[in-house]
PDB file of C-alpha atoms in Angstrom:
ATOM      1  CA  MET A1030      -3.065   6.324  21.322  1.00  0.00           C
ATOM      2  CA  ALA A1031      -2.673   8.686  18.409  1.00  0.00           C
ATOM      3  CA  THR A1032      -2.531   7.501  14.842  1.00  0.00           C
ATOM      4  CA  ARG A1033       0.981   8.010  13.501  1.00  0.00           C
ATOM      5  CA  LEU A1034       1.809   9.460  10.069  1.00  0.00           C
ATOM      6  CA  TYR A1035       5.138   8.878   8.351  1.00  0.00           C
ATOM      7  CA  THR A1036       6.229  10.973   5.405  1.00  0.00           C
ATOM      8  CA  HIS A1037       9.414  12.703   4.216  1.00  0.00           C
ATOM      9  CA  PRO A1038      10.411  15.446   1.720  1.00  0.00           C
ATOM     10  CA  ILE A1039      12.539  12.913  -0.195  1.00  0.00           C
ATOM     11  CA  PHE A1040       9.350  11.354  -1.556  1.00  0.00           C
ATOM     12  CA  LEU A1041       8.806  14.535  -3.589  1.00  0.00           C
ATOM     13  CA  GLU A1042      12.221  14.088  -5.212  1.00  0.00           C
ATOM     14  CA  HIS A1043      11.350  10.858  -7.000  1.00  0.00           C
ATOM     15  CA  ILE A1044      10.729  12.581 -10.325  1.00  0.00           C
ATOM     16  CA  THR A1045       8.668  11.100 -13.140  1.00  0.00           C
ATOM     17  CA  PRO A1046       8.212  12.414 -16.705  1.00  0.00           C
ATOM     18  CA  PRO A1047       5.712  15.214 -17.420  1.00  0.00           C
ATOM     19  CA  GLY A1048       2.191  13.849 -17.595  1.00  0.00           C
ATOM     20  CA  HIS A1049       3.046  10.704 -15.621  1.00  0.00           C
ATOM     21  CA  PRO A1050       0.185   9.844 -13.222  1.00  0.00           C
ATOM     22  CA  GLU A1051       2.510   8.827 -10.344  1.00  0.00           C
ATOM     23  CA  ARG A1052       3.833  12.301  -9.642  1.00  0.00           C
ATOM     24  CA  PRO A1053       5.004  14.350  -6.638  1.00  0.00           C
ATOM     25  CA  ASP A1054       1.761  16.351  -6.636  1.00  0.00           C
ATOM     26  CA  ARG A1055       0.058  13.266  -5.208  1.00  0.00           C
ATOM     27  CA  LEU A1056       1.865  13.740  -1.903  1.00  0.00           C
ATOM     28  CA  ARG A1057       1.397  17.502  -1.985  1.00  0.00           C
ATOM     29  CA  ALA A1058      -2.363  16.930  -2.236  1.00  0.00           C
ATOM     30  CA  ILE A1059      -2.225  14.584   0.768  1.00  0.00           C
ATOM     31  CA  GLU A1060      -0.125  17.042   2.765  1.00  0.00           C
ATOM     32  CA  ARG A1061      -2.622  19.829   2.091  1.00  0.00           C
ATOM     33  CA  VAL A1062      -5.659  17.859   3.168  1.00  0.00           C
ATOM     34  CA  LEU A1063      -3.966  16.559   6.321  1.00  0.00           C
ATOM     35  CA  ASP A1064      -3.000  20.123   7.298  1.00  0.00           C
ATOM     36  CA  ASP A1065      -6.643  20.695   8.236  1.00  0.00           C
ATOM     37  CA  GLU A1066      -7.286  21.224  11.942  1.00  0.00           C
ATOM     38  CA  ALA A1067      -9.333  18.022  11.952  1.00  0.00           C
ATOM     39  CA  PHE A1068      -5.986  16.201  11.847  1.00  0.00           C
ATOM     40  CA  ALA A1069      -4.280  18.263  14.554  1.00  0.00           C
ATOM     41  CA  GLU A1070      -3.899  15.190  16.786  1.00  0.00           C
ATOM     42  CA  LEU A1071      -2.156  13.158  14.094  1.00  0.00           C
ATOM     43  CA  ASP A1072       1.289  12.085  15.328  1.00  0.00           C
ATOM     44  CA  ARG A1073       3.535  13.251  12.479  1.00  0.00           C
ATOM     45  CA  VAL A1074       6.989  11.664  12.281  1.00  0.00           C
ATOM     46  CA  LYS A1075       9.698  12.087   9.660  1.00  0.00           C
ATOM     47  CA  ALA A1076      10.229   8.753   7.940  1.00  0.00           C
ATOM     48  CA  PRO A1077      13.578   7.103   8.723  1.00  0.00           C
ATOM     49  CA  GLU A1078      15.897   5.747   6.073  1.00  0.00           C
ATOM     50  CA  GLY A1079      15.506   1.996   5.799  1.00  0.00           C
ATOM     51  CA  ASP A1080      17.977  -0.845   6.160  1.00  0.00           C
ATOM     52  CA  GLU A1081      18.774  -2.008   2.636  1.00  0.00           C
ATOM     53  CA  ALA A1082      19.276  -5.554   3.954  1.00  0.00           C
ATOM     54  CA  THR A1083      15.545  -5.826   4.624  1.00  0.00           C
ATOM     55  CA  ILE A1084      14.845  -5.672   0.879  1.00  0.00           C
ATOM     56  CA  LEU A1085      16.270  -9.227   0.791  1.00  0.00           C
ATOM     57  CA  TYR A1086      13.207 -10.365   2.725  1.00  0.00           C
ATOM     58  CA  ALA A1087      11.220 -10.125  -0.511  1.00  0.00           C
ATOM     59  CA  HIS A1088      13.724  -9.796  -3.385  1.00  0.00           C
ATOM     60  CA  PRO A1089      16.990 -11.548  -4.354  1.00  0.00           C
ATOM     61  CA  ALA A1090      20.311  -9.711  -4.221  1.00  0.00           C
ATOM     62  CA  ASP A1091      20.939  -9.723  -7.983  1.00  0.00           C
ATOM     63  CA  PHE A1092      17.596  -8.062  -8.645  1.00  0.00           C
ATOM     64  CA  ILE A1093      18.283  -5.411  -5.996  1.00  0.00           C
ATOM     65  CA  ALA A1094      21.638  -4.707  -7.628  1.00  0.00           C
ATOM     66  CA  ARG A1095      19.995  -4.345 -11.061  1.00  0.00           C
ATOM     67  CA  VAL A1096      17.478  -1.832  -9.749  1.00  0.00           C
ATOM     68  CA  ARG A1097      20.159   0.190  -8.012  1.00  0.00           C
ATOM     69  CA  ALA A1098      22.290   0.221 -11.145  1.00  0.00           C
ATOM     70  CA  ALA A1099      19.311   1.596 -13.099  1.00  0.00           C
ATOM     71  CA  ILE A1100      19.158   4.791 -11.015  1.00  0.00           C
ATOM     72  CA  PRO A1101      20.573   7.616 -13.202  1.00  0.00           C
ATOM     73  CA  ASP A1102      23.040  10.277 -12.114  1.00  0.00           C
ATOM     74  CA  GLU A1103      20.928  12.847 -13.919  1.00  0.00           C
ATOM     75  CA  GLY A1104      17.695  13.030 -15.843  1.00  0.00           C
ATOM     76  CA  ILE A1105      15.153  10.239 -15.955  1.00  0.00           C
ATOM     77  CA  ALA A1106      15.836   6.576 -16.770  1.00  0.00           C
ATOM     78  CA  ARG A1107      13.180   4.137 -17.893  1.00  0.00           C
ATOM     79  CA  ILE A1108      12.984   0.795 -16.064  1.00  0.00           C
ATOM     80  CA  ASP A1109       9.971  -0.482 -17.984  1.00  0.00           C
ATOM     81  CA  ALA A1110       7.229   1.032 -20.123  1.00  0.00           C
ATOM     82  CA  ASP A1111       5.704   2.994 -17.239  1.00  0.00           C
ATOM     83  CA  THR A1112       8.286   2.814 -14.426  1.00  0.00           C
ATOM     84  CA  THR A1113      11.009   5.459 -14.348  1.00  0.00           C
ATOM     85  CA  ALA A1114      13.817   6.485 -12.008  1.00  0.00           C
ATOM     86  CA  SER A1115      15.522   9.797 -11.260  1.00  0.00           C
ATOM     87  CA  PRO A1116      18.673  10.536  -9.225  1.00  0.00           C
ATOM     88  CA  LYS A1117      16.885  10.599  -5.836  1.00  0.00           C
ATOM     89  CA  SER A1118      14.646   7.593  -6.524  1.00  0.00           C
ATOM     90  CA  TRP A1119      16.839   5.130  -4.618  1.00  0.00           C
ATOM     91  CA  GLN A1120      16.750   7.266  -1.491  1.00  0.00           C
ATOM     92  CA  ALA A1121      12.969   7.645  -1.817  1.00  0.00           C
ATOM     93  CA  VAL A1122      12.507   3.885  -2.150  1.00  0.00           C
ATOM     94  CA  ILE A1123      14.767   3.124   0.822  1.00  0.00           C
ATOM     95  CA  THR A1124      12.988   5.717   2.966  1.00  0.00           C
ATOM     96  CA  ALA A1125       9.580   4.278   2.039  1.00  0.00           C
ATOM     97  CA  ILE A1126      10.807   0.874   3.215  1.00  0.00           C
ATOM     98  CA  GLY A1127      12.223   2.427   6.371  1.00  0.00           C
ATOM     99  CA  ALA A1128       8.888   4.091   7.126  1.00  0.00           C
ATOM    100  CA  ALA A1129       6.936   0.853   6.628  1.00  0.00           C
ATOM    101  CA  ASN A1130       9.276  -1.110   8.870  1.00  0.00           C
ATOM    102  CA  ALA A1131       9.235   1.641  11.504  1.00  0.00           C
ATOM    103  CA  ALA A1132       5.444   1.546  11.397  1.00  0.00           C
ATOM    104  CA  VAL A1133       5.569  -2.169  12.129  1.00  0.00           C
ATOM    105  CA  ASP A1134       7.859  -1.508  15.087  1.00  0.00           C
ATOM    106  CA  ASP A1135       5.507   1.213  16.344  1.00  0.00           C
ATOM    107  CA  VAL A1136       2.423  -0.971  16.495  1.00  0.00           C
ATOM    108  CA  PHE A1137       4.320  -3.778  18.241  1.00  0.00           C
ATOM    109  CA  ALA A1138       5.972  -1.409  20.735  1.00  0.00           C
ATOM    110  CA  GLY A1139       2.660   0.269  21.528  1.00  0.00           C
ATOM    111  CA  ARG A1140       3.728   3.676  20.250  1.00  0.00           C
ATOM    112  CA  ALA A1141       0.619   3.726  18.038  1.00  0.00           C
ATOM    113  CA  ASP A1142      -2.397   1.533  17.402  1.00  0.00           C
ATOM    114  CA  ASN A1143      -2.148   2.208  13.689  1.00  0.00           C
ATOM    115  CA  VAL A1144       0.097   4.035  11.251  1.00  0.00           C
ATOM    116  CA  PHE A1145      -0.366   5.547   7.800  1.00  0.00           C
ATOM    117  CA  VAL A1146       2.716   5.806   5.585  1.00  0.00           C
ATOM    118  CA  ALA A1147       2.385   8.511   2.910  1.00  0.00           C
ATOM    119  CA  ALA A1148       5.273   7.537   0.658  1.00  0.00           C
ATOM    120  CA  ARG A1149       6.092   7.117  -2.983  1.00  0.00           C
ATOM    121  CA  PRO A1150       6.880   5.317  -5.215  1.00  0.00           C
ATOM    122  CA  PRO A1151       4.279   2.630  -4.505  1.00  0.00           C
ATOM    123  CA  GLY A1152       5.212  -1.046  -4.240  1.00  0.00           C
ATOM    124  CA  HIS A1153       2.510  -3.638  -4.755  1.00  0.00           C
ATOM    125  CA  HIS A1154       3.254  -4.394  -8.429  1.00  0.00           C
ATOM    126  CA  ALA A1155       6.914  -5.248  -7.739  1.00  0.00           C
ATOM    127  CA  GLU A1156       7.359  -9.005  -8.104  1.00  0.00           C
ATOM    128  CA  LYS A1157      10.272 -10.999  -6.693  1.00  0.00           C
ATOM    129  CA  THR A1158      12.497 -10.187  -9.676  1.00  0.00           C
ATOM    130  CA  THR A1159      10.561  -7.563 -11.654  1.00  0.00           C
ATOM    131  CA  ALA A1160      10.089  -3.820 -11.119  1.00  0.00           C
ATOM    132  CA  MET A1161       6.913  -2.675 -12.863  1.00  0.00           C
ATOM    133  CA  GLY A1162       3.749  -0.615 -12.611  1.00  0.00           C
ATOM    134  CA  PHE A1163       5.493   2.439 -11.059  1.00  0.00           C
ATOM    135  CA  CYS A1164       6.972   0.112  -8.381  1.00  0.00           C
ATOM    136  CA  PHE A1165      10.608  -0.770  -7.606  1.00  0.00           C
ATOM    137  CA  PHE A1166      10.408  -2.994  -4.512  1.00  0.00           C
ATOM    138  CA  ASN A1167       7.377  -4.411  -2.730  1.00  0.00           C
ATOM    139  CA  THR A1168       7.170  -2.358   0.439  1.00  0.00           C
ATOM    140  CA  ALA A1169       4.161  -4.213   1.869  1.00  0.00           C
ATOM    141  CA  ALA A1170       5.816  -7.599   1.365  1.00  0.00           C
ATOM    142  CA  ILE A1171       9.057  -6.407   2.960  1.00  0.00           C
ATOM    143  CA  ALA A1172       7.126  -5.024   5.943  1.00  0.00           C
ATOM    144  CA  ALA A1173       5.222  -8.296   6.356  1.00  0.00           C
ATOM    145  CA  ARG A1174       8.425 -10.331   6.365  1.00  0.00           C
ATOM    146  CA  TYR A1175      10.063  -7.772   8.665  1.00  0.00           C
ATOM    147  CA  ALA A1176       7.230  -8.194  11.166  1.00  0.00           C
ATOM    148  CA  GLN A1177       7.698 -11.960  11.155  1.00  0.00           C
ATOM    149  CA  LYS A1178      11.483 -11.802  11.491  1.00  0.00           C
ATOM    150  CA  LYS A1179      11.780  -8.902  13.940  1.00  0.00           C
ATOM    151  CA  HIS A1180       8.742  -9.526  16.112  1.00  0.00           C
ATOM    152  CA  GLY A1181       8.416 -13.295  15.840  1.00  0.00           C
ATOM    153  CA  ILE A1182       4.795 -13.394  14.746  1.00  0.00           C
ATOM    154  CA  ASP A1183       3.293 -16.258  12.804  1.00  0.00           C
ATOM    155  CA  ARG A1184       0.633 -14.699  10.575  1.00  0.00           C
ATOM    156  CA  VAL A1185       0.431 -11.446   8.619  1.00  0.00           C
ATOM    157  CA  ALA A1186      -2.480 -10.393   6.419  1.00  0.00           C
ATOM    158  CA  VAL A1187      -2.049  -7.947   3.546  1.00  0.00           C
ATOM    159  CA  VAL A1188      -5.316  -6.414   2.338  1.00  0.00           C
ATOM    160  CA  ASP A1189      -5.041  -4.565  -0.966  1.00  0.00           C
ATOM    161  CA  TRP A1190      -7.909  -2.352  -2.137  1.00  0.00           C
ATOM    162  CA  ASP A1191      -5.978  -0.588  -4.902  1.00  0.00           C
ATOM    163  CA  VAL A1192      -7.991  -0.744  -8.118  1.00  0.00           C
ATOM    164  CA  HIS A1193      -5.095  -2.596  -9.780  1.00  0.00           C
ATOM    165  CA  HIS A1194      -4.321  -6.118  -8.622  1.00  0.00           C
ATOM    166  CA  GLY A1195      -1.177  -6.405  -6.511  1.00  0.00           C
ATOM    167  CA  ASN A1196       0.480  -9.010  -8.692  1.00  0.00           C
ATOM    168  CA  GLY A1197       3.790  -8.454  -6.941  1.00  0.00           C
ATOM    169  CA  THR A1198       2.491  -9.208  -3.462  1.00  0.00           C
ATOM    170  CA  GLN A1199       0.684 -12.265  -4.793  1.00  0.00           C
ATOM    171  CA  ASP A1200       3.863 -13.435  -6.539  1.00  0.00           C
ATOM    172  CA  ILE A1201       6.025 -13.070  -3.425  1.00  0.00           C
ATOM    173  CA  PHE A1202       3.613 -14.902  -1.105  1.00  0.00           C
ATOM    174  CA  TRP A1203       2.148 -17.357  -3.617  1.00  0.00           C
ATOM    175  CA  ASP A1204       3.263 -20.496  -1.786  1.00  0.00           C
ATOM    176  CA  ASP A1205       3.543 -19.076   1.747  1.00  0.00           C
ATOM    177  CA  PRO A1206       0.571 -19.922   4.001  1.00  0.00           C
ATOM    178  CA  SER A1207       1.943 -17.694   6.789  1.00  0.00           C
ATOM    179  CA  VAL A1208       0.838 -14.611   4.825  1.00  0.00           C
ATOM    180  CA  LEU A1209      -2.744 -14.039   3.712  1.00  0.00           C
ATOM    181  CA  TYR A1210      -3.141 -11.791   0.669  1.00  0.00           C
ATOM    182  CA  CYS A1211      -6.616 -10.401  -0.070  1.00  0.00           C
ATOM    183  CA  SER A1212      -7.290  -8.087  -3.000  1.00  0.00           C
ATOM    184  CA  THR A1213     -10.253  -6.205  -4.420  1.00  0.00           C
ATOM    185  CA  HIS A1214      -9.482  -4.801  -7.876  1.00  0.00           C
ATOM    186  CA  GLN A1215     -10.997  -4.072 -11.254  1.00  0.00           C
ATOM    187  CA  MET A1216     -10.807  -6.900 -13.762  1.00  0.00           C
ATOM    188  CA  PRO A1217     -10.004  -6.761 -16.618  1.00  0.00           C
ATOM    189  CA  LEU A1218      -7.340  -4.122 -16.004  1.00  0.00           C
ATOM    190  CA  TYR A1219      -3.569  -3.844 -15.666  1.00  0.00           C
ATOM    191  CA  PRO A1220      -1.658  -6.021 -14.798  1.00  0.00           C
ATOM    192  CA  GLY A1221      -4.078  -8.771 -15.881  1.00  0.00           C
ATOM    193  CA  THR A1222      -3.752 -10.985 -12.810  1.00  0.00           C
ATOM    194  CA  GLY A1223      -6.139 -11.476  -9.890  1.00  0.00           C
ATOM    195  CA  ALA A1224      -8.732 -14.028 -10.967  1.00  0.00           C
ATOM    196  CA  LYS A1225     -10.678 -15.800  -8.235  1.00  0.00           C
ATOM    197  CA  SER A1226      -9.029 -19.037  -9.349  1.00  0.00           C
ATOM    198  CA  GLU A1227      -5.591 -17.721  -8.316  1.00  0.00           C
ATOM    199  CA  THR A1228      -5.405 -19.060  -4.765  1.00  0.00           C
ATOM    200  CA  GLY A1229      -1.723 -19.876  -4.140  1.00  0.00           C
ATOM    201  CA  ALA A1230      -1.350 -22.186  -1.159  1.00  0.00           C
ATOM    202  CA  GLY A1231      -4.900 -21.356  -0.119  1.00  0.00           C
ATOM    203  CA  ASN A1232      -3.620 -18.005   1.168  1.00  0.00           C
ATOM    204  CA  ILE A1233      -4.578 -15.845  -1.836  1.00  0.00           C
ATOM    205  CA  VAL A1234      -8.100 -14.379  -1.891  1.00  0.00           C
ATOM    206  CA  ASN A1235      -8.931 -12.350  -4.988  1.00  0.00           C
ATOM    207  CA  ALA A1236     -12.221 -10.480  -5.338  1.00  0.00           C
ATOM    208  CA  PRO A1237     -12.241  -8.987  -8.849  1.00  0.00           C
ATOM    209  CA  LEU A1238     -14.738  -6.224  -9.588  1.00  0.00           C
ATOM    210  CA  ALA A1239     -16.296  -5.610 -12.992  1.00  0.00           C
ATOM    211  CA  PRO A1240     -15.754  -2.190 -14.605  1.00  0.00           C
ATOM    212  CA  ARG A1241     -18.293   0.518 -13.724  1.00  0.00           C
ATOM    213  CA  THR A1242     -19.365  -1.167 -10.486  1.00  0.00           C
ATOM    214  CA  GLY A1243     -19.479   0.801  -7.275  1.00  0.00           C
ATOM    215  CA  SER A1244     -20.017   0.813  -3.544  1.00  0.00           C
ATOM    216  CA  GLU A1245     -22.486  -2.065  -3.258  1.00  0.00           C
ATOM    217  CA  VAL A1246     -20.343  -4.537  -5.195  1.00  0.00           C
ATOM    218  CA  PHE A1247     -17.138  -3.425  -3.442  1.00  0.00           C
ATOM    219  CA  ARG A1248     -18.668  -3.747   0.012  1.00  0.00           C
ATOM    220  CA  ASP A1249     -20.154  -7.119  -0.839  1.00  0.00           C
ATOM    221  CA  ALA A1250     -16.704  -8.329  -1.922  1.00  0.00           C
ATOM    222  CA  PHE A1251     -15.355  -7.256   1.460  1.00  0.00           C
ATOM    223  CA  LEU A1252     -18.213  -8.818   3.405  1.00  0.00           C
ATOM    224  CA  SER A1253     -18.336 -12.088   1.476  1.00  0.00           C
ATOM    225  CA  ARG A1254     -14.658 -12.769   0.723  1.00  0.00           C
ATOM    226  CA  VAL A1255     -12.122 -10.527   2.433  1.00  0.00           C
ATOM    227  CA  LEU A1256     -13.508 -10.317   5.964  1.00  0.00           C
ATOM    228  CA  PRO A1257     -14.346 -14.036   6.326  1.00  0.00           C
ATOM    229  CA  ALA A1258     -10.818 -14.864   5.143  1.00  0.00           C
ATOM    230  CA  LEU A1259      -9.371 -12.528   7.764  1.00  0.00           C
ATOM    231  CA  ASP A1260     -11.505 -14.017  10.514  1.00  0.00           C
ATOM    232  CA  ASN A1261     -10.497 -17.523   9.517  1.00  0.00           C
ATOM    233  CA  PHE A1262      -6.803 -16.586   9.316  1.00  0.00           C
ATOM    234  CA  ALA A1263      -6.702 -14.512  12.546  1.00  0.00           C
ATOM    235  CA  PRO A1264      -3.594 -12.462  11.672  1.00  0.00           C
ATOM    236  CA  ASP A1265      -1.173 -11.050  14.220  1.00  0.00           C
ATOM    237  CA  LEU A1266      -0.814  -7.921  12.053  1.00  0.00           C
ATOM    238  CA  ILE A1267      -2.842  -6.362   9.231  1.00  0.00           C
ATOM    239  CA  ILE A1268      -1.097  -4.373   6.513  1.00  0.00           C
ATOM    240  CA  ILE A1269      -3.215  -2.373   4.053  1.00  0.00           C
ATOM    241  CA  SER A1270      -1.990  -1.709   0.531  1.00  0.00           C
ATOM    242  CA  ALA A1271      -4.024   1.477   0.456  1.00  0.00           C
ATOM    243  CA  GLY A1272      -4.507   2.570  -3.123  1.00  0.00           C
ATOM    244  CA  PHE A1273      -7.279   5.086  -3.728  1.00  0.00           C
ATOM    245  CA  ASP A1274      -7.609   4.727  -7.491  1.00  0.00           C
ATOM    246  CA  ALA A1275     -10.937   2.894  -7.222  1.00  0.00           C
ATOM    247  CA  HIS A1276     -12.395   6.362  -6.537  1.00  0.00           C
ATOM    248  CA  HIS A1277     -14.900   7.407  -9.196  1.00  0.00           C
ATOM    249  CA  ARG A1278     -12.780  10.403 -10.215  1.00  0.00           C
ATOM    250  CA  ASP A1279      -9.646   8.378 -10.950  1.00  0.00           C
ATOM    251  CA  PRO A1280      -8.489   8.444 -14.588  1.00  0.00           C
ATOM    252  CA  LEU A1281      -6.811   5.015 -14.690  1.00  0.00           C
ATOM    253  CA  ALA A1282      -9.795   2.765 -13.932  1.00  0.00           C
ATOM    254  CA  GLU A1283     -13.567   2.459 -13.952  1.00  0.00           C
ATOM    255  CA  ILE A1284     -14.655   1.595 -10.418  1.00  0.00           C
ATOM    256  CA  ASN A1285     -17.011   4.119  -8.857  1.00  0.00           C
ATOM    257  CA  LEU A1286     -16.176   4.282  -5.152  1.00  0.00           C
ATOM    258  CA  THR A1287     -16.424   7.372  -2.955  1.00  0.00           C
ATOM    259  CA  GLU A1288     -14.403   8.412   0.045  1.00  0.00           C
ATOM    260  CA  ASP A1289     -17.172   6.975   2.235  1.00  0.00           C
ATOM    261  CA  ASP A1290     -16.293   3.506   0.932  1.00  0.00           C
ATOM    262  CA  PHE A1291     -12.690   3.882   2.066  1.00  0.00           C
ATOM    263  CA  ASP A1292     -13.914   5.110   5.460  1.00  0.00           C
ATOM    264  CA  TRP A1293     -16.138   2.029   5.717  1.00  0.00           C
ATOM    265  CA  ALA A1294     -13.470  -0.438   4.592  1.00  0.00           C
ATOM    266  CA  THR A1295     -10.976   1.093   7.025  1.00  0.00           C
ATOM    267  CA  GLY A1296     -13.454   0.624   9.857  1.00  0.00           C
ATOM    268  CA  GLN A1297     -14.036  -2.990   8.893  1.00  0.00           C
ATOM    269  CA  LEU A1298     -10.305  -3.731   8.951  1.00  0.00           C
ATOM    270  CA  MET A1299      -9.887  -1.909  12.262  1.00  0.00           C
ATOM    271  CA  GLN A1300     -12.545  -4.180  13.736  1.00  0.00           C
ATOM    272  CA  ARG A1301     -10.584  -7.240  12.570  1.00  0.00           C
ATOM    273  CA  ALA A1302      -7.351  -5.752  13.918  1.00  0.00           C
ATOM    274  CA  ALA A1303      -9.042  -5.283  17.296  1.00  0.00           C
ATOM    275  CA  ARG A1304     -10.416  -8.818  17.210  1.00  0.00           C
ATOM    276  CA  HIS A1305      -7.299 -10.665  16.085  1.00  0.00           C
ATOM    277  CA  SER A1306      -4.233  -8.424  16.044  1.00  0.00           C
ATOM    278  CA  GLY A1307      -4.156  -6.346  19.212  1.00  0.00           C
ATOM    279  CA  ASN A1308      -5.299  -3.365  17.098  1.00  0.00           C
ATOM    280  CA  ARG A1309      -2.042  -3.576  15.108  1.00  0.00           C
ATOM    281  CA  LEU A1310      -2.669  -2.099  11.656  1.00  0.00           C
ATOM    282  CA  VAL A1311      -0.228  -0.487   9.208  1.00  0.00           C
ATOM    283  CA  SER A1312      -1.458   1.280   6.066  1.00  0.00           C
ATOM    284  CA  LEU A1313       0.832   1.992   3.108  1.00  0.00           C
ATOM    285  CA  LEU A1314      -0.076   4.373   0.293  1.00  0.00           C
ATOM    286  CA  GLU A1315      -0.223   2.702  -3.122  1.00  0.00           C
ATOM    287  CA  GLY A1316      -2.130   4.267  -6.041  1.00  0.00           C
ATOM    288  CA  GLY A1317      -4.602   7.110  -6.467  1.00  0.00           C
ATOM    289  CA  TYR A1318      -4.085   9.500  -9.384  1.00  0.00           C
ATOM    290  CA  ASP A1319      -6.874  12.078  -9.315  1.00  0.00           C
ATOM    291  CA  LEU A1320      -5.598  14.621  -6.814  1.00  0.00           C
ATOM    292  CA  GLN A1321      -8.994  15.566  -5.393  1.00  0.00           C
ATOM    293  CA  GLY A1322     -10.200  11.969  -5.194  1.00  0.00           C
ATOM    294  CA  LEU A1323      -6.928  10.957  -3.579  1.00  0.00           C
ATOM    295  CA  ALA A1324      -6.965  13.776  -1.027  1.00  0.00           C
ATOM    296  CA  PHE A1325     -10.578  13.234   0.013  1.00  0.00           C
ATOM    297  CA  SER A1326     -10.087   9.470   0.231  1.00  0.00           C
ATOM    298  CA  VAL A1327      -6.930   9.736   2.329  1.00  0.00           C
ATOM    299  CA  ALA A1328      -8.696  12.199   4.620  1.00  0.00           C
ATOM    300  CA  ALA A1329     -11.534   9.699   5.125  1.00  0.00           C
ATOM    301  CA  HIS A1330      -9.083   6.825   5.667  1.00  0.00           C
ATOM    302  CA  VAL A1331      -6.856   8.644   8.163  1.00  0.00           C
ATOM    303  CA  GLY A1332      -9.854  10.175   9.895  1.00  0.00           C
ATOM    304  CA  ARG A1333     -11.254   6.702  10.485  1.00  0.00           C
ATOM    305  CA  LEU A1334      -7.873   5.438  11.740  1.00  0.00           C
ATOM    306  CA  MET A1335      -7.794   8.303  14.237  1.00  0.00           C
ATOM    307  CA  LYS A1336     -11.215   7.439  15.653  1.00  0.00           C
ATOM    308  CA  GLY A1337      -9.745   4.238  17.108  1.00  0.00           C
TER     309      GLY A1337
END
C-alpha cells in the first residue's frame, strides 16, 4: 500500500509575526521537496476538517473555549510569549486535528500502512490546559485517544524525536498506562521538562541528549531506551511526533543529527509497527525551523515510510 500524505492550503494561513521560526515557509519547503519525482507514488489527500468534539479527548471544554476566544478577527494576537494566532488559525488547528484522526482511520481501515501529516501549527507542547511553544492543542494526544475510542484498541505509543521535549504529551498521559510516551530531546532546553526521572505511571520514557551530541548518542538512546520500551509495551498503534529540529542546521537547538538519522529512526519504528501494530504508523509534523534541514529530513522520513 502507498504511504498517504495529508496537507491543506489552510495550514499556510496560520500567520505568525515576521521573523517567527514557526512560519508558513516551513510547509512550502516540504511541498517543494515532496514534488520531486521520487515521491510520485505518494498518495496525496487533502486534509479534512476535524470534529471539534474530539479536542475534548485531551483538553477540557473551558480551555478550548479560551483558545477559541483568543483567535483575532484581524491581525495577530499573542497567546503566550511565543505562541500567536491569526484569523485563520482556528481553522488550521481544526484541520490539523482532522488530518491526524483521518490518518488513524486510514491505518485501521487498511487504506494505508502509514501516513505523514504535514500540518501546522504543531501540537506537542500543548498541555491539558495550557497553549504554549507554538502549540494550541495537542494533536498527537487527541489522535491517540481517538484511536482508542473509535477503534477500540488498548495501547498506543507516541514516540517524539523533536529536539524539544513534548511536555504537553507527557502532561496529558502522565498517569495513563494505556499510552506509552517516549521522547528524545536536548536537555537543558525549552521547555525544561523531560528528565529521565520523569516516569509518570511507568509509561513515560525520557531520553535526554546533551547539547552538541549527534548521531551516535541519538541512536544509542533509541536502541537502549525507546525501542526496548516499545517492545515491552507492544502497542496497537505508533504515533510519531516528528519534529526535525534536532538537525544540525536548526537554529533553535544544538543537536547535530543529519537526515540519515531520521531515515534510520523511521526504519526502526516501522520495524516495531510491523512487529506489534499491524504496520499501523501515523507521523505528525512538529518542529523543524531551518528550511533546508527540514526539507531534507522530511524527504528522508517520507522516503523511508514509502519503502514499506
